[in-house]
């Protein structure tokens, strides 16, 4: 997807995911290299997996180096801020958390829709299940890699119907594309589905049911 709005949103998401990776790395006491690596895999890992699946060689992150450059600049800015340990002014933390939530949500929505269209415009466009899966893995793949490297239960498996929103958005995108053939309609509704579900999950504190078998 090449529209200016989508490019802007994707870059916002790239920055948000890079910050997420950097923060997780810092909490695990990783060094500067570790922080950069974690930011990079979080921001670009999903797209890398997607491209390998559909045999897009070399993957987009290597064809378009601006993705890596933006990610690494963000990671190093985050490192400097955390290294200096400047405390946030009182009352700013909730605003900061909400800002990160919305940046992450917009990025997730943009990456999911973009991943689905990568499948639609590939040689596998007739396989709607694969196309939807490509959208999902583009959205959540980087976070999965990040959490595995950080020795954590992946965030998408435990919080805020994150993956469910991604799956729903990918499905809406694919189905509407199939029946309307309109990139604008399918991307708009797919994107909006993810944003809406993420907002509702945050507002009503939705989480999927769990089973506790701890002894």
Coordinates of C-alpha atoms in Angstrom, one line a residue:
X1 CA 0.0 0.0 0.0
X2 CA 1.6 3.3 -1.1
X3 CA -0.9 6.0 0.0
X4 CA 0.8 8.8 2.0
X5 CA -1.5 8.3 4.9
X6 CA -0.7 4.6 5.2
X7 CA 3.0 5.3 4.9
X8 CA 2.8 7.9 7.7
X9 CA 0.9 5.4 9.9
X10 CA 3.3 2.6 9.2
X11 CA 6.2 4.8 10.2
X12 CA 4.4 5.8 13.4
X13 CA 3.9 2.1 14.1
X14 CA 7.5 1.4 13.3
X15 CA 8.6 3.9 15.9
X16 CA 6.2 2.6 18.5
X17 CA 7.4 -1.0 17.9
X18 CA 11.0 0.1 18.1
X19 CA 10.4 1.8 21.4
X20 CA 8.7 -1.3 22.7
X21 CA 11.6 -3.5 21.8
X22 CA 14.1 -1.0 23.3
X23 CA 12.2 -0.9 26.6
X24 CA 11.9 -4.6 26.9
X25 CA 15.6 -5.0 26.2
X26 CA 16.4 -2.4 28.9
X27 CA 14.2 -4.1 31.4
X28 CA 16.3 -7.3 30.7
X29 CA 19.5 -5.3 31.3
X30 CA 20.7 -5.7 27.7
X31 CA 23.5 -3.5 26.4
X32 CA 23.3 -0.9 23.6
X33 CA 23.7 -3.6 20.9
X34 CA 20.9 -5.7 22.5
X35 CA 18.6 -2.7 22.7
X36 CA 19.2 -2.0 19.0
X37 CA 18.7 -5.6 18.0
X38 CA 15.5 -5.9 20.0
X39 CA 14.1 -2.7 18.5
X40 CA 14.9 -4.0 15.0
X41 CA 13.3 -7.4 15.4
X42 CA 10.2 -5.9 17.0
X43 CA 9.7 -3.4 14.3
X44 CA 10.7 -5.4 11.2
X45 CA 10.4 -9.1 12.3
X46 CA 6.8 -9.6 11.2
X47 CA 7.5 -8.2 7.7
X48 CA 10.6 -10.4 7.4
X49 CA 8.7 -13.5 8.3
X50 CA 5.9 -12.6 5.8
X51 CA 8.4 -12.0 3.0
X52 CA 10.1 -15.3 3.6
X53 CA 6.8 -17.1 3.5
X54 CA 5.8 -15.7 0.1
X55 CA 9.4 -16.0 -1.3
X56 CA 9.9 -12.2 -1.6
X57 CA 13.7 -12.2 -1.8
X58 CA 15.3 -10.0 -0.6
X59 CA 12.8 -9.0 2.1
X60 CA 11.4 -5.4 2.1
X61 CA 13.5 -4.4 5.1
X62 CA 16.7 -4.9 3.0
X63 CA 15.2 -3.3 -0.2
X64 CA 14.0 -0.3 1.7
X65 CA 16.7 0.6 4.3
X66 CA 14.8 3.5 5.6
X67 CA 12.8 1.0 7.7
X68 CA 16.0 -0.1 9.5
X69 CA 17.4 3.5 9.7
X70 CA 14.2 4.8 11.4
X71 CA 14.1 1.9 13.8
X72 CA 17.8 2.3 14.8
X73 CA 17.5 6.0 15.3
X74 CA 14.5 5.5 17.5
X75 CA 16.2 2.8 19.5
X76 CA 19.3 5.0 20.2
X77 CA 17.2 8.0 21.2
X78 CA 15.3 5.7 23.6
X79 CA 18.6 4.3 24.9
X80 CA 19.9 7.8 25.6
X81 CA 16.7 8.8 27.4
X82 CA 16.8 5.7 29.5
X83 CA 20.5 5.9 30.2
X84 CA 20.2 9.5 31.5
X85 CA 17.4 8.2 33.8
X86 CA 15.5 11.5 33.6
X87 CA 12.3 11.0 35.7
X88 CA 9.0 11.8 34.1
X89 CA 7.1 14.8 35.6
X90 CA 4.3 13.7 37.8
X91 CA 1.1 13.2 35.9
X92 CA 2.8 12.6 32.6
X93 CA 3.1 8.8 32.9
X94 CA -0.6 8.0 32.1
X95 CA -0.5 10.3 29.1
X96 CA 2.7 8.6 27.9
X97 CA 1.2 5.2 28.4
X98 CA -1.9 6.1 26.4
X99 CA 0.3 7.7 23.6
X100 CA 2.3 4.4 23.3
X101 CA -1.0 2.4 23.3
X102 CA -2.3 4.4 20.3
X103 CA 1.0 4.5 18.5
X104 CA 1.1 0.7 18.9
X105 CA -2.5 0.2 17.8
X106 CA -2.1 2.3 14.7
X107 CA 1.1 0.5 13.8
X108 CA -0.5 -2.9 14.4
X109 CA -3.5 -1.9 12.2
X110 CA -1.3 -0.5 9.5
X111 CA 1.1 -3.5 9.5
X112 CA -1.7 -6.0 9.4
X113 CA -3.5 -4.4 6.5
X114 CA -0.2 -4.0 4.7
X115 CA 0.7 -7.6 5.3
X116 CA -2.6 -8.8 3.9
X117 CA -2.1 -6.7 0.7
X118 CA 1.4 -8.1 0.3
X119 CA -0.3 -11.5 0.1
X120 CA -3.1 -10.2 -2.2
X121 CA -0.5 -8.8 -4.7
X122 CA 1.7 -12.0 -4.5
X123 CA 1.4 -15.2 -6.5
X124 CA -0.8 -16.6 -3.7
X125 CA -3.7 -14.3 -3.8
X126 CA -6.2 -17.1 -4.3
X127 CA -5.3 -18.6 -1.0
X128 CA -7.4 -16.3 1.3
X129 CA -6.3 -18.2 4.4
X130 CA -2.7 -17.5 3.6
X131 CA -3.4 -13.9 2.7
X132 CA -5.1 -13.3 6.1
X133 CA -2.3 -15.1 7.9
X134 CA 0.3 -12.9 6.3
X135 CA -1.6 -9.9 7.6
X136 CA -1.6 -11.4 11.1
X137 CA 2.1 -12.4 11.1
X138 CA 3.1 -9.0 9.8
X139 CA 1.3 -7.4 12.7
X140 CA 2.3 -9.6 15.6
X141 CA 5.5 -11.4 14.4
X142 CA 8.0 -8.8 15.6
X143 CA 6.5 -8.8 19.1
X144 CA 6.6 -12.6 19.2
X145 CA 10.3 -12.7 18.3
X146 CA 11.0 -9.9 20.9
X147 CA 9.4 -11.7 23.7
X148 CA 11.0 -15.0 22.9
X149 CA 14.5 -13.4 22.9
X150 CA 13.6 -11.7 26.2
X151 CA 12.5 -15.0 27.7
X152 CA 9.0 -13.9 28.2
X153 CA 5.6 -15.3 27.5
X154 CA 4.7 -13.5 24.3
X155 CA 2.5 -10.4 25.0
X156 CA 0.0 -11.4 22.3
X157 CA -0.9 -14.6 24.2
X158 CA -1.8 -13.0 27.4
X159 CA -3.1 -9.4 27.1
X160 CA -5.9 -7.2 25.7
X161 CA -7.2 -9.5 22.8
X162 CA -4.2 -8.1 20.9
X163 CA -3.9 -11.0 18.4
X164 CA -7.7 -11.4 18.2
X165 CA -8.0 -7.8 17.0
X166 CA -5.3 -8.5 14.4
X167 CA -7.0 -11.6 13.2
X168 CA -10.3 -9.9 12.9
X169 CA -8.8 -7.0 11.0
X170 CA -7.0 -9.3 8.6
X171 CA -10.1 -11.3 8.0
X172 CA -12.2 -8.2 7.3
X173 CA -9.6 -6.9 4.9
X174 CA -9.4 -10.1 2.9
X175 CA -13.2 -10.7 2.8
X176 CA -14.0 -7.2 1.6
X177 CA -11.2 -7.4 -1.0
X178 CA -12.7 -10.6 -2.2
X179 CA -16.2 -9.2 -2.6
X180 CA -15.6 -5.6 -3.5
X181 CA -12.2 -5.6 -5.2
X182 CA -11.6 -2.2 -3.6
X183 CA -8.3 -1.6 -1.9
X184 CA -9.7 1.6 -0.3
X185 CA -12.8 -0.1 1.2
X186 CA -11.1 -3.2 2.4
X187 CA -8.1 -1.4 3.9
X188 CA -10.3 1.2 5.6
X189 CA -12.6 -1.3 7.2
X190 CA -9.8 -3.7 8.1
X191 CA -7.8 -1.0 9.7
X192 CA -10.8 0.4 11.6
X193 CA -11.7 -3.0 12.9
X194 CA -8.4 -3.4 14.6
X195 CA -8.4 0.1 16.1
X196 CA -12.0 -0.3 17.4
X197 CA -11.3 -3.7 19.0
X198 CA -8.1 -2.5 20.6
X199 CA -9.9 0.6 22.0
X200 CA -12.8 -1.5 23.3
X201 CA -10.4 -4.0 24.9
X202 CA -8.6 -1.3 26.7
X203 CA -11.7 0.6 27.7
X204 CA -13.6 -2.4 29.1
X205 CA -10.4 -4.3 30.1
X206 CA -11.3 -7.3 28.0
X207 CA -9.0 -10.3 28.2
X208 CA -9.6 -13.8 26.9
X209 CA -10.4 -16.4 29.7
X210 CA -7.5 -18.3 31.1
X211 CA -7.0 -21.6 33.0
X212 CA -4.8 -21.5 36.1
X213 CA -3.2 -24.8 36.9
X214 CA -0.4 -23.6 39.2
X215 CA 0.2 -25.9 42.1

